[in-house]
CSV table of C-alpha atoms in Angstrom, one decimal:
chain,number,residue,atom,x,y,z
A,498,MET,CA,-8.9,2.5,1.9
A,499,SER,CA,-8.1,6.3,2.5
A,500,LYS,CA,-8.7,9.0,-0.1
A,501,TYR,CA,-4.5,10.5,0.3
A,502,PHE,CA,-2.8,8.6,2.9
A,503,GLY,CA,-2.5,5.1,3.0
A,504,THR,CA,-0.8,3.3,5.5
A,505,ASP,CA,2.7,4.8,5.7
A,506,GLY,CA,1.2,8.6,5.1
A,507,PHE,CA,0.2,10.2,2.1
A,508,ARG,CA,3.3,10.1,-0.6
A,509,GLY,CA,3.5,11.0,-4.1
A,510,GLU,CA,5.8,13.2,-5.7
A,511,ALA,CA,6.5,16.5,-4.8
A,512,ASN,CA,3.8,19.3,-6.3
A,513,ARG,CA,2.3,16.8,-8.2
A,514,THR,CA,0.5,14.4,-6.3
A,515,LEU,CA,1.3,15.8,-2.9
A,516,THR,CA,1.6,19.7,-3.0
A,517,ALA,CA,3.2,22.3,-1.1
A,518,ASP,CA,-0.9,23.5,-1.2
A,519,HIS,CA,-1.5,20.1,0.9
A,520,ALA,CA,1.0,20.3,3.2
A,521,TYR,CA,-0.6,23.8,4.1
A,522,THR,CA,-4.4,22.6,4.7
A,523,ILE,CA,-2.8,19.8,6.5
A,524,GLY,CA,-0.8,22.0,9.3
A,525,ARG,CA,-3.7,23.7,9.2
A,526,PHE,CA,-5.8,21.8,10.2
A,527,LEU,CA,-3.3,19.6,13.0
A,528,GLY,CA,-2.6,22.9,14.7
A,529,TRP,CA,-6.5,23.7,14.9
A,530,TYR,CA,-7.7,20.1,15.8
A,531,TYR,CA,-5.6,19.8,18.5
A,532,SER,CA,-5.3,23.0,20.3
A,533,MET,CA,-9.2,22.5,19.9
A,534,LEU,CA,-9.9,19.1,21.7
A,535,LYS,CA,-7.1,21.0,24.6
A,536,ARG,CA,-9.7,23.8,24.3
A,537,ARG,CA,-12.4,21.7,25.2
A,538,GLN,CA,-10.9,19.9,27.8
A,539,GLY,CA,-10.4,23.4,30.0
A,540,ASP,CA,-6.7,23.6,28.7
A,541,SER,CA,-6.0,26.7,27.4
A,542,SER,CA,-2.1,26.1,25.9
A,543,PRO,CA,-1.3,25.5,22.6
A,544,ALA,CA,-1.4,22.6,20.6
A,545,ARG,CA,2.8,21.2,20.8
A,546,ILE,CA,3.3,19.5,17.7
A,547,VAL,CA,7.0,18.0,16.5
A,548,LEU,CA,8.6,17.8,13.1
A,549,GLY,CA,11.3,15.9,11.3
A,550,LYS,CA,12.2,15.2,7.8
A,551,ASP,CA,14.9,13.3,5.7
A,552,THR,CA,17.0,14.8,2.9
A,553,ARG,CA,15.0,15.1,0.3
A,554,ARG,CA,15.4,19.0,-1.6
A,555,SER,CA,11.8,19.1,-1.4
A,556,SER,CA,11.5,18.2,2.7
A,557,TYR,CA,12.4,21.8,3.0
A,558,MET,CA,9.6,23.1,1.1
A,559,PHE,CA,7.2,20.8,3.3
A,560,GLU,CA,8.6,21.6,6.7
A,561,TYR,CA,7.7,25.1,5.7
A,562,THR,CA,4.6,25.1,4.5
A,563,LEU,CA,3.3,22.9,7.4
A,564,VAL,CA,4.8,25.2,10.2
A,565,GLY,CA,3.3,28.0,8.3
A,566,GLY,CA,-0.1,26.1,8.7
A,567,LEU,CA,0.5,25.1,12.5
A,568,VAL,CA,1.4,28.3,13.4
A,569,ALA,CA,-1.2,30.2,11.5
A,570,SER,CA,-4.2,28.1,13.5
A,571,GLY,CA,-2.2,28.3,17.2
A,572,ALA,CA,-0.1,25.5,17.1
A,573,ASP,CA,3.4,25.6,18.5
A,574,ALA,CA,5.8,23.6,16.4
A,575,TYR,CA,8.8,22.2,17.3
A,576,LEU,CA,12.1,21.3,14.9
A,577,LEU,CA,13.7,18.6,14.9
A,578,HIS,CA,15.1,18.8,11.6
A,579,VAL,CA,16.9,16.3,9.9
A,580,THR,CA,16.2,13.0,11.8
A,581,THR,CA,14.6,9.7,11.9
A,582,THR,CA,11.5,8.6,11.7
A,583,PRO,CA,11.8,6.6,14.4
A,584,SER,CA,13.3,9.5,16.4
A,585,VAL,CA,10.3,11.6,16.2
A,586,ALA,CA,8.5,8.7,17.3
A,587,TYR,CA,10.0,8.2,20.0
A,588,VAL,CA,10.1,12.5,20.8
A,589,THR,CA,6.2,12.7,20.6
A,590,ARG,CA,5.4,10.1,23.2
A,591,THR,CA,8.4,10.6,25.5
A,592,ASP,CA,8.1,14.4,25.4
A,593,GLY,CA,4.5,14.7,25.9
A,594,PHE,CA,3.6,16.2,22.1
A,595,ASP,CA,0.6,16.1,21.2
A,596,CYS,CA,1.2,14.5,18.0
A,597,GLY,CA,4.0,14.1,15.3
A,598,ILE,CA,5.3,14.6,11.8
A,599,MET,CA,7.6,13.3,9.8
A,600,ILE,CA,8.0,14.6,6.0
A,601,SER,CA,9.3,11.4,4.3
A,602,ALA,CA,9.0,9.6,1.1
A,603,SER,CA,11.3,6.4,2.9
A,604,HIS,CA,12.4,4.0,-0.3
A,605,ASN,CA,11.0,6.5,-3.1
A,606,PRO,CA,13.2,8.4,-5.2
A,607,TYR,CA,13.9,12.0,-3.9
A,608,TYR,CA,11.3,13.3,-6.4
A,609,ASP,CA,8.5,11.7,-4.0
A,610,ASN,CA,8.0,13.1,-0.7
A,611,GLY,CA,5.5,12.2,2.3
A,612,ILE,CA,3.7,13.1,5.1
A,613,LYS,CA,4.0,10.7,7.6
A,614,LEU,CA,1.8,11.2,11.4
A,615,ILE,CA,2.2,10.0,14.3
A,616,ASN,CA,-0.4,10.4,17.8
A,617,SER,CA,0.9,10.5,21.1
A,618,ASN,CA,1.4,7.9,21.6
A,619,GLY,CA,4.0,7.8,19.2
A,620,GLU,CA,2.3,5.1,17.0
A,621,LYS,CA,0.6,5.5,13.2
A,622,MET,CA,-2.4,7.9,13.4
A,623,GLU,CA,-5.6,6.5,13.9
A,624,GLU,CA,-7.4,6.2,11.2
A,625,SER,CA,-10.6,9.1,12.8
A,626,THR,CA,-8.1,11.5,12.1
A,627,ILE,CA,-7.0,10.9,9.2
A,628,SER,CA,-10.2,10.6,7.6
A,629,LEU,CA,-11.0,14.1,9.5
A,630,ILE,CA,-8.1,15.5,7.6
A,631,GLU,CA,-9.0,14.4,4.4
A,632,ASP,CA,-12.4,15.4,4.9
A,633,TYR,CA,-10.9,19.1,5.4
A,634,ILE,CA,-8.8,19.0,2.3
A,635,ASP,CA,-11.7,17.7,0.4
A,636,GLY,CA,-13.9,21.0,1.9
A,637,LYS,CA,-15.9,19.1,3.7
A,638,LEU,CA,-15.2,18.7,7.3
A,639,GLU,CA,-17.8,18.3,9.7
A,640,LEU,CA,-16.6,18.7,13.4
A,641,PHE,CA,-17.9,19.8,16.5
A,642,GLY,CA,-21.4,20.3,15.3
A,643,GLN,CA,-20.3,22.4,13.0
A,644,HIS,CA,-19.5,22.8,9.0
A,645,TYR,CA,-16.0,24.4,8.2
A,646,ASP,CA,-15.3,25.6,4.6
A,647,GLU,CA,-12.0,27.1,7.0
A,648,VAL,CA,-11.2,26.8,10.3
A,649,PRO,CA,-10.5,30.0,12.1
A,650,PHE,CA,-6.7,31.5,12.5
A,651,ALA,CA,-4.9,32.3,15.8
A,652,HIS,CA,-4.6,36.1,16.3
A,653,GLN,CA,-2.7,38.0,18.1
A,654,GLU,CA,-0.4,36.7,20.7
A,655,LYS,CA,-2.4,32.8,19.8
A,656,ILE,CA,-0.1,32.9,17.1
A,657,GLY,CA,1.9,29.4,17.3
A,658,CYS,CA,5.5,29.9,17.2
A,659,THR,CA,8.6,27.8,15.9
A,660,VAL,CA,11.3,26.3,18.7
A,661,ASP,CA,14.4,24.8,17.5
A,662,TYR,CA,14.1,21.3,19.2
A,663,VAL,CA,17.3,19.5,17.9
A,664,ALA,CA,17.9,18.5,21.9
A,665,GLY,CA,15.3,16.0,20.7
A,666,ARG,CA,16.8,13.9,18.2
A,667,ASN,CA,20.1,14.3,20.7
A,668,ARG,CA,18.0,12.9,23.5
A,669,TYR,CA,17.4,9.6,21.2
A,670,MET,CA,20.3,9.1,19.8
A,671,GLY,CA,21.6,8.8,24.0
A,672,TYR,CA,18.4,6.7,24.3
A,673,LEU,CA,19.7,4.7,21.5
A,674,ILE,CA,23.1,4.2,23.1
A,675,SER,CA,21.7,3.4,26.8
A,676,LEU,CA,20.5,0.4,25.1
A,677,GLY,CA,23.9,-1.0,24.1
A,678,LEU,CA,24.6,-3.5,26.3
A,679,TYR,CA,27.8,-4.7,25.5
A,680,SER,CA,30.6,-2.6,24.4
A,681,PHE,CA,31.5,-2.8,20.5
A,682,LYS,CA,35.3,-1.9,21.1
A,683,GLY,CA,37.3,-4.4,18.6
A,684,MET,CA,33.9,-4.3,16.0
A,685,ARG,CA,34.7,-3.6,12.5
A,686,VAL,CA,31.1,-2.4,11.1
A,687,GLY,CA,29.8,-1.1,8.3
A,688,LEU,CA,27.1,1.6,7.5
A,689,ASP,CA,25.0,2.1,4.6
A,690,CYS,CA,23.1,5.6,5.3
A,691,ALA,CA,21.0,5.8,2.1
A,692,ASN,CA,22.3,9.6,1.7
A,693,GLY,CA,18.9,9.9,4.3
A,694,SER,CA,18.5,10.8,7.4
A,695,SER,CA,20.6,8.6,9.2
A,696,TRP,CA,23.4,10.0,7.7
A,697,ASN,CA,24.3,12.3,10.8
A,698,ILE,CA,23.1,10.0,13.4
A,699,ALA,CA,24.3,6.4,13.4
A,700,LYS,CA,27.6,6.7,13.1
A,701,SER,CA,27.8,8.5,16.2
A,702,VAL,CA,26.0,6.1,17.8
A,703,PHE,CA,28.3,2.9,16.9
A,704,ASP,CA,31.3,5.3,17.6
A,705,ALA,CA,30.1,6.1,21.2
A,706,LEU,CA,29.9,2.1,21.6
A,707,GLY,CA,33.5,1.6,20.7
A,708,ALA,CA,32.4,0.4,16.9
A,709,LYS,CA,35.6,1.1,14.0
A,710,THR,CA,33.0,2.2,11.7
A,711,TYR,CA,33.1,2.6,7.9
A,712,VAL,CA,30.0,4.6,6.3
A,713,ILE,CA,29.2,5.1,2.7
A,714,ASN,CA,26.5,7.2,1.2
A,715,ALA,CA,26.5,9.8,3.9
A,716,GLU,CA,26.7,12.8,1.7
A,717,PRO,CA,23.2,13.8,1.1
A,718,ASN,CA,22.7,16.8,-0.9
A,719,GLY,CA,19.2,16.8,-1.8
A,720,THR,CA,18.7,14.4,-4.4
A,721,ASN,CA,20.8,11.2,-4.0
A,722,ILE,CA,18.8,9.7,-1.0
A,723,ASN,CA,18.3,6.2,-1.6
A,724,ASN,CA,20.1,6.4,-5.6
A,725,ASN,CA,22.0,3.3,-6.0
A,726,ALA,CA,22.4,3.3,-2.0
A,727,GLY,CA,20.6,2.1,1.2
A,728,SER,CA,18.4,-1.1,2.5
A,729,THR,CA,16.9,-1.0,-1.1
A,730,HIS,CA,20.3,-1.1,-3.4
A,731,ILE,CA,22.3,-3.3,-0.9
A,732,GLU,CA,24.8,-4.2,-3.2
A,733,GLY,CA,27.3,-1.3,-1.5
A,734,LEU,CA,27.6,-2.1,1.6
A,735,GLN,CA,28.3,-6.0,0.3
A,736,ALA,CA,31.2,-5.2,-1.4
A,737,LEU,CA,31.9,-2.6,1.4
A,738,VAL,CA,32.1,-5.5,4.2
A,739,LYS,CA,34.2,-8.0,1.6
A,740,GLU,CA,36.5,-5.4,0.9
A,741,LYS,CA,37.4,-3.8,4.6
A,742,GLY,CA,36.9,-7.3,5.8
A,743,LEU,CA,34.3,-6.3,8.2
A,744,ASP,CA,32.6,-8.0,11.0
A,745,VAL,CA,29.3,-6.7,10.0
A,746,GLY,CA,27.6,-4.3,7.7
A,747,PHE,CA,24.0,-2.5,8.0
A,748,ALA,CA,22.2,-0.4,5.5
A,749,TYR,CA,19.2,1.9,6.2
A,750,ASP,CA,16.8,3.0,3.9
A,751,GLY,CA,15.7,7.3,3.1
A,752,ASP,CA,13.9,7.8,7.0
A,753,ALA,CA,15.8,4.9,8.4
A,754,ASP,CA,13.0,2.9,10.0
A,755,ARG,CA,14.0,-0.1,8.1
A,756,CYS,CA,17.5,-1.8,8.2
A,757,LEU,CA,18.7,-5.0,6.2
A,758,CYS,CA,22.4,-6.7,7.0
A,759,ALA,CA,25.1,-8.0,5.2
A,760,ASP,CA,26.7,-11.0,7.4
A,761,GLU,CA,31.5,-11.2,7.3
A,762,HIS,CA,31.0,-12.7,4.2
A,763,GLY,CA,28.9,-10.0,2.4
A,764,ASN,CA,25.7,-11.5,2.3
A,765,VAL,CA,22.3,-10.8,2.4
A,766,VAL,CA,20.5,-11.1,6.1
A,767,ASP,CA,16.8,-10.0,5.5
A,768,GLY,CA,14.0,-9.1,7.8
A,769,ASP,CA,12.7,-12.5,8.1
A,770,ALA,CA,16.2,-13.9,8.8
A,771,ILE,CA,16.4,-10.8,11.5
A,772,LEU,CA,13.3,-12.3,13.3
A,773,TYR,CA,14.5,-15.6,13.2
A,774,ILE,CA,17.7,-14.6,15.3
A,775,TYR,CA,16.4,-12.2,17.4
A,776,GLY,CA,12.9,-14.4,18.2
A,777,ALA,CA,15.6,-17.8,18.8
A,778,TYR,CA,17.4,-15.4,21.1
A,779,LEU,CA,14.4,-13.9,23.2
A,780,LYS,CA,12.9,-17.4,23.3
A,781,GLU,CA,16.4,-18.5,24.5
A,782,HIS,CA,16.1,-16.3,27.6
A,783,GLY,CA,12.3,-17.1,28.0
A,784,GLU,CA,11.5,-13.6,27.0
A,785,LEU,CA,9.5,-14.2,24.2
A,786,ALA,CA,5.8,-13.5,25.0
A,787,GLY,CA,3.1,-15.4,23.6
A,788,ASN,CA,6.2,-17.9,22.2
A,789,THR,CA,4.7,-15.5,19.0
A,790,VAL,CA,6.7,-13.6,16.5
A,791,THR,CA,4.9,-11.7,14.3
A,792,THR,CA,5.5,-11.3,10.2
A,793,THR,CA,3.0,-10.4,6.9
A,794,ILE,CA,1.9,-13.0,4.8
A,795,MET,CA,4.8,-11.8,2.4
A,796,SER,CA,7.5,-14.3,5.0
A,797,ASN,CA,9.3,-16.3,3.4
A,798,PHE,CA,7.9,-20.3,3.6
A,799,GLY,CA,11.7,-20.6,5.6
A,800,LEU,CA,10.5,-18.4,8.4
A,801,TYR,CA,7.7,-20.7,9.3
A,802,LYS,CA,9.7,-23.9,8.6
A,803,ALA,CA,12.7,-22.9,11.0
A,804,PHE,CA,10.0,-21.1,14.0
A,805,ASP,CA,8.7,-24.5,13.7
A,806,LYS,CA,12.0,-26.4,14.3
A,807,LEU,CA,12.4,-23.8,17.7
A,808,GLY,CA,9.1,-24.5,18.9
A,809,ILE,CA,8.0,-21.0,18.5
A,810,ASP,CA,4.9,-19.6,17.4
A,811,TYR,CA,3.8,-16.9,14.6
A,812,ALA,CA,1.2,-14.8,13.4
A,813,LYS,CA,0.1,-13.3,10.2
A,814,THR,CA,-0.8,-9.9,8.9
A,815,PRO,CA,-1.6,-8.3,6.1
A,816,VAL,CA,1.7,-6.8,4.5
A,817,GLY,CA,2.8,-3.1,5.9
A,818,ASP,CA,4.5,-2.4,9.5
A,819,LYS,CA,0.9,-0.8,10.2
A,820,TYR,CA,-0.9,-3.8,10.4
A,821,VAL,CA,2.0,-5.3,12.3
A,822,TYR,CA,2.3,-2.8,15.3
A,823,GLU,CA,-1.3,-3.3,15.4
A,824,HIS,CA,-1.5,-7.1,16.2
A,825,MET,CA,1.6,-6.6,18.5
A,826,ALA,CA,0.1,-3.9,20.3
A,827,GLN,CA,-3.2,-6.3,20.9
A,828,THR,CA,-1.2,-9.1,21.9
A,829,GLY,CA,2.1,-8.0,23.9
A,830,CYS,CA,4.0,-9.7,21.3
A,831,ARG,CA,7.8,-8.4,21.3
A,832,ILE,CA,9.2,-9.0,18.2
A,833,GLY,CA,7.8,-8.4,14.6
A,834,GLY,CA,8.2,-7.3,11.0
A,835,GLU,CA,8.3,-7.2,7.7
A,836,GLN,CA,11.1,-9.1,5.3
A,837,SER,CA,11.9,-6.1,4.1
A,838,GLY,CA,14.0,-4.8,7.0
A,839,HIS,CA,10.7,-3.0,9.1
A,840,ILE,CA,11.1,-4.7,12.5
A,841,ILE,CA,9.8,-3.4,15.2
A,842,PHE,CA,10.5,-4.5,19.3
A,843,SER,CA,7.7,-3.4,21.1
A,844,LYS,CA,9.7,-3.3,24.3
A,845,TYR,CA,11.8,0.0,22.9
A,846,ALA,CA,9.7,1.3,19.9
A,847,THR,CA,6.6,2.3,18.6
A,848,THR,CA,7.7,1.6,15.2
A,849,GLY,CA,10.3,-0.2,12.6
A,850,ASP,CA,13.7,1.8,14.0
A,851,GLY,CA,16.5,0.4,11.5
A,852,ILE,CA,19.3,1.7,13.8
A,853,LEU,CA,17.8,0.4,16.7
A,854,THR,CA,17.6,-3.1,14.6
A,855,SER,CA,20.9,-3.0,13.8
A,856,LEU,CA,21.9,-2.6,17.8
A,857,LYS,CA,19.8,-5.1,18.8
A,858,MET,CA,21.5,-7.8,16.0
A,859,MET,CA,25.0,-6.8,17.7
A,860,GLU,CA,23.7,-7.8,20.7
A,861,VAL,CA,23.1,-10.8,19.7
A,862,MET,CA,26.0,-11.6,18.4
A,863,LEU,CA,28.1,-10.4,21.4
A,864,ALA,CA,25.8,-12.0,23.5
A,865,LYS,CA,26.1,-15.5,22.1
A,866,LYS,CA,29.8,-14.8,20.7
A,867,LYS,CA,28.8,-15.5,17.0
A,868,THR,CA,29.0,-14.2,13.7
A,869,LEU,CA,25.9,-13.2,11.6
A,870,SER,CA,26.2,-15.9,9.2
A,871,GLU,CA,26.3,-18.5,12.3
A,872,LEU,CA,23.5,-17.0,13.7
A,873,ALA,CA,21.4,-16.9,10.8
A,874,ALA,CA,22.5,-20.7,9.4
A,875,PRO,CA,20.1,-22.3,10.6
A,876,PHE,CA,16.9,-20.4,9.0
A,877,LYS,CA,16.9,-21.7,4.7
A,878,ILE,CA,14.7,-19.3,2.5
A,879,TYR,CA,12.7,-20.9,0.7
A,880,PRO,CA,13.2,-20.7,-3.5
A,881,GLN,CA,10.0,-18.3,-4.3
A,882,VAL,CA,8.8,-17.3,-7.4
A,883,LEU,CA,6.0,-14.2,-8.3
A,884,LYS,CA,4.3,-13.3,-11.1
A,885,ASN,CA,2.1,-9.8,-11.3
A,886,VAL,CA,-0.7,-10.0,-13.6
A,887,ARG,CA,-2.3,-7.2,-14.7
A,888,VAL,CA,-6.0,-7.3,-14.9
A,889,THR,CA,-9.2,-6.2,-15.4
A,890,ASP,CA,-10.8,-6.3,-12.0
A,891,LYS,CA,-8.6,-7.7,-9.2
A,892,LYS,CA,-11.6,-8.7,-7.1
A,893,ALA,CA,-13.4,-10.4,-9.5
A,894,ALA,CA,-10.2,-12.0,-10.6
A,895,GLN,CA,-9.5,-13.4,-7.2
A,896,ASP,CA,-12.4,-14.7,-6.4
A,897,ASP,CA,-13.4,-15.9,-9.5
A,898,VAL,CA,-14.6,-20.1,-8.7
A,899,THR,CA,-12.1,-21.6,-10.9
A,900,VAL,CA,-9.4,-19.7,-10.1
A,901,GLN,CA,-9.9,-20.9,-6.7
A,902,GLU,CA,-10.1,-24.1,-7.8
A,903,ALA,CA,-7.0,-23.9,-9.2
A,904,VAL,CA,-5.0,-22.2,-6.5
A,905,ALA,CA,-6.6,-24.9,-4.1
A,906,LYS,CA,-5.0,-27.7,-6.0
A,907,VAL,CA,-1.7,-26.4,-5.8
A,908,ALA,CA,-1.8,-25.7,-2.0
A,909,ASP,CA,-3.1,-29.6,-1.7
A,910,ALA,CA,0.0,-31.1,-4.0
A,911,LEU,CA,2.3,-28.4,-2.2
A,912,GLY,CA,0.8,-29.8,1.2
A,913,ASP,CA,3.4,-28.8,3.9
A,914,THR,CA,6.5,-28.8,1.9
A,915,GLY,CA,5.7,-25.0,0.6
A,916,ARG,CA,2.9,-23.2,0.2
A,917,ILE,CA,0.9,-20.7,-2.8
A,918,LEU,CA,-0.5,-16.7,-1.6
A,919,VAL,CA,-2.8,-14.9,-4.1
A,920,ARG,CA,-3.4,-11.5,-3.0
A,921,GLU,CA,-4.0,-8.3,-5.0
A,922,SER,CA,-1.7,-4.8,-5.2
A,923,GLY,CA,-3.1,-2.2,-3.3
A,924,THR,CA,-2.0,0.5,-5.8
A,925,GLU,CA,-1.9,-1.1,-9.1
A,926,PRO,CA,-4.6,-3.1,-11.1
A,927,VAL,CA,-2.6,-6.5,-10.4
A,928,VAL,CA,-2.9,-9.7,-9.0
A,929,ARG,CA,0.2,-11.1,-7.7
A,930,VAL,CA,0.9,-14.8,-7.5
A,931,MET,CA,3.3,-16.7,-5.4
A,932,VAL,CA,4.7,-19.8,-4.5
A,933,GLU,CA,7.6,-21.3,-2.1
A,934,ALA,CA,8.7,-24.7,-2.5
A,935,PRO,CA,12.2,-26.2,-2.0
A,936,ASP,CA,12.8,-26.3,-5.5
A,937,HIS,CA,12.8,-23.2,-7.9
A,938,ASP,CA,11.1,-25.0,-11.0
A,939,ILE,CA,8.6,-26.0,-8.7
A,940,CYS,CA,7.9,-23.0,-8.2
A,941,GLN,CA,7.3,-21.6,-12.1
A,942,LYS,CA,5.7,-24.4,-12.8
A,943,TYR,CA,2.6,-23.6,-10.3
A,944,VAL,CA,2.7,-20.3,-10.6
A,945,ASP,CA,2.8,-20.4,-14.5
A,946,GLU,CA,-0.7,-22.8,-14.1
A,947,VAL,CA,-2.1,-20.7,-12.0
A,948,VAL,CA,-1.4,-17.7,-13.9
A,949,ASP,CA,-2.9,-19.8,-17.3
A,950,VAL,CA,-6.4,-20.2,-15.9
A,951,ILE,CA,-6.3,-16.5,-14.5
A,952,CYS,CA,-5.6,-15.7,-18.4
A,953,SER,CA,-8.0,-18.2,-19.9
A,954,ARG,CA,-11.0,-16.7,-17.1
A,955,GLY,CA,-10.1,-13.4,-19.2
A,956,TYR,CA,-9.2,-11.3,-16.8
A,957,GLN,CA,-5.4,-10.7,-18.1
A,958,VAL,CA,-5.4,-7.1,-19.7
């Protein structure tokens, strides 16, 4: 487990967990490191690093301090300004940058922020480079045969420069528009931009494809990102769809790498339903590579039952779009994602992309001439009960033989009609016990049985 960087970057409350000094230090390392890699390959040109940010008040502070570190180390910094995480990944990959940086804490409240790092392939930064950054932050960097308390500064003409690169964001928007296989003319679409990164992109894309758009939460002020808005608070979009009689609605999170939908009745269509709809669509067209959809262990049991009926195979990864993408890259899988709305279409992108997800849902609706509710109808969500138990030792509680016997007993009782999942939290001293079954009362009964055993064994705090 990384000390500072988790599965989705270095994230925390601005100027408490994640400070301006951290950002400057990360910029200093990245600017020097990628310039050094080029020089060691006989290329004397400066490293080229592209940056984007969301609409949080602190994003400007982190942008300026990152850029200060980058140019002080001799790299050139290209600024996309307010944009989405998937756009940074796209521009990094297509325009030949050495790496990309996105300043965002995704769906977190405005006072948090984060630094997400993207490699030259548009993928999340490899752990080996993350480890070097963390060593430099801690003052123990050993690299290229020597120890560095501080990496060298650039001087004179070697100092880096900044470049306004809004053209890169515009090219990304053009790319999204190019993926629209059908005209959206006559379609009435709701968009909830979470007062975040998609506020100046999503409407432009849908308008260009001919939709009549109704937009909410597209007035960012630095402190209202995700505030009762977007994919984590989809109630506003549901109300909009019902009030205006819209055909469909799409809600994004703060950096627009996830999307949830509202059908024409205002019902939520989550990430699992999106995987079902698009997986079935690809199979129908003979384009579902490996006949497999990549899910996480937290996908609803009903998704697997629905896939079984269609003869579609599925993989289960740990929670996190990072792990979903890694599996997809290894296997060539075309579609994968999470219940939360992180959906990856590997033919078109290397990351979850909320706006792309909404375009793909529009494509299926128009191609099949069906509403979103009709497309999602065969997928039945199983009732789920999840209970978090604060414990003294997560690993000991899970490894306890008596606890394992209780879990196995429930699994046997459920058979192929449901499932039990017991896993530890990655961020808290918590064990999560989850049961899915055809009936809510059955779920509650079996969750309580396992939690009672954990408590009786003395692990509960």
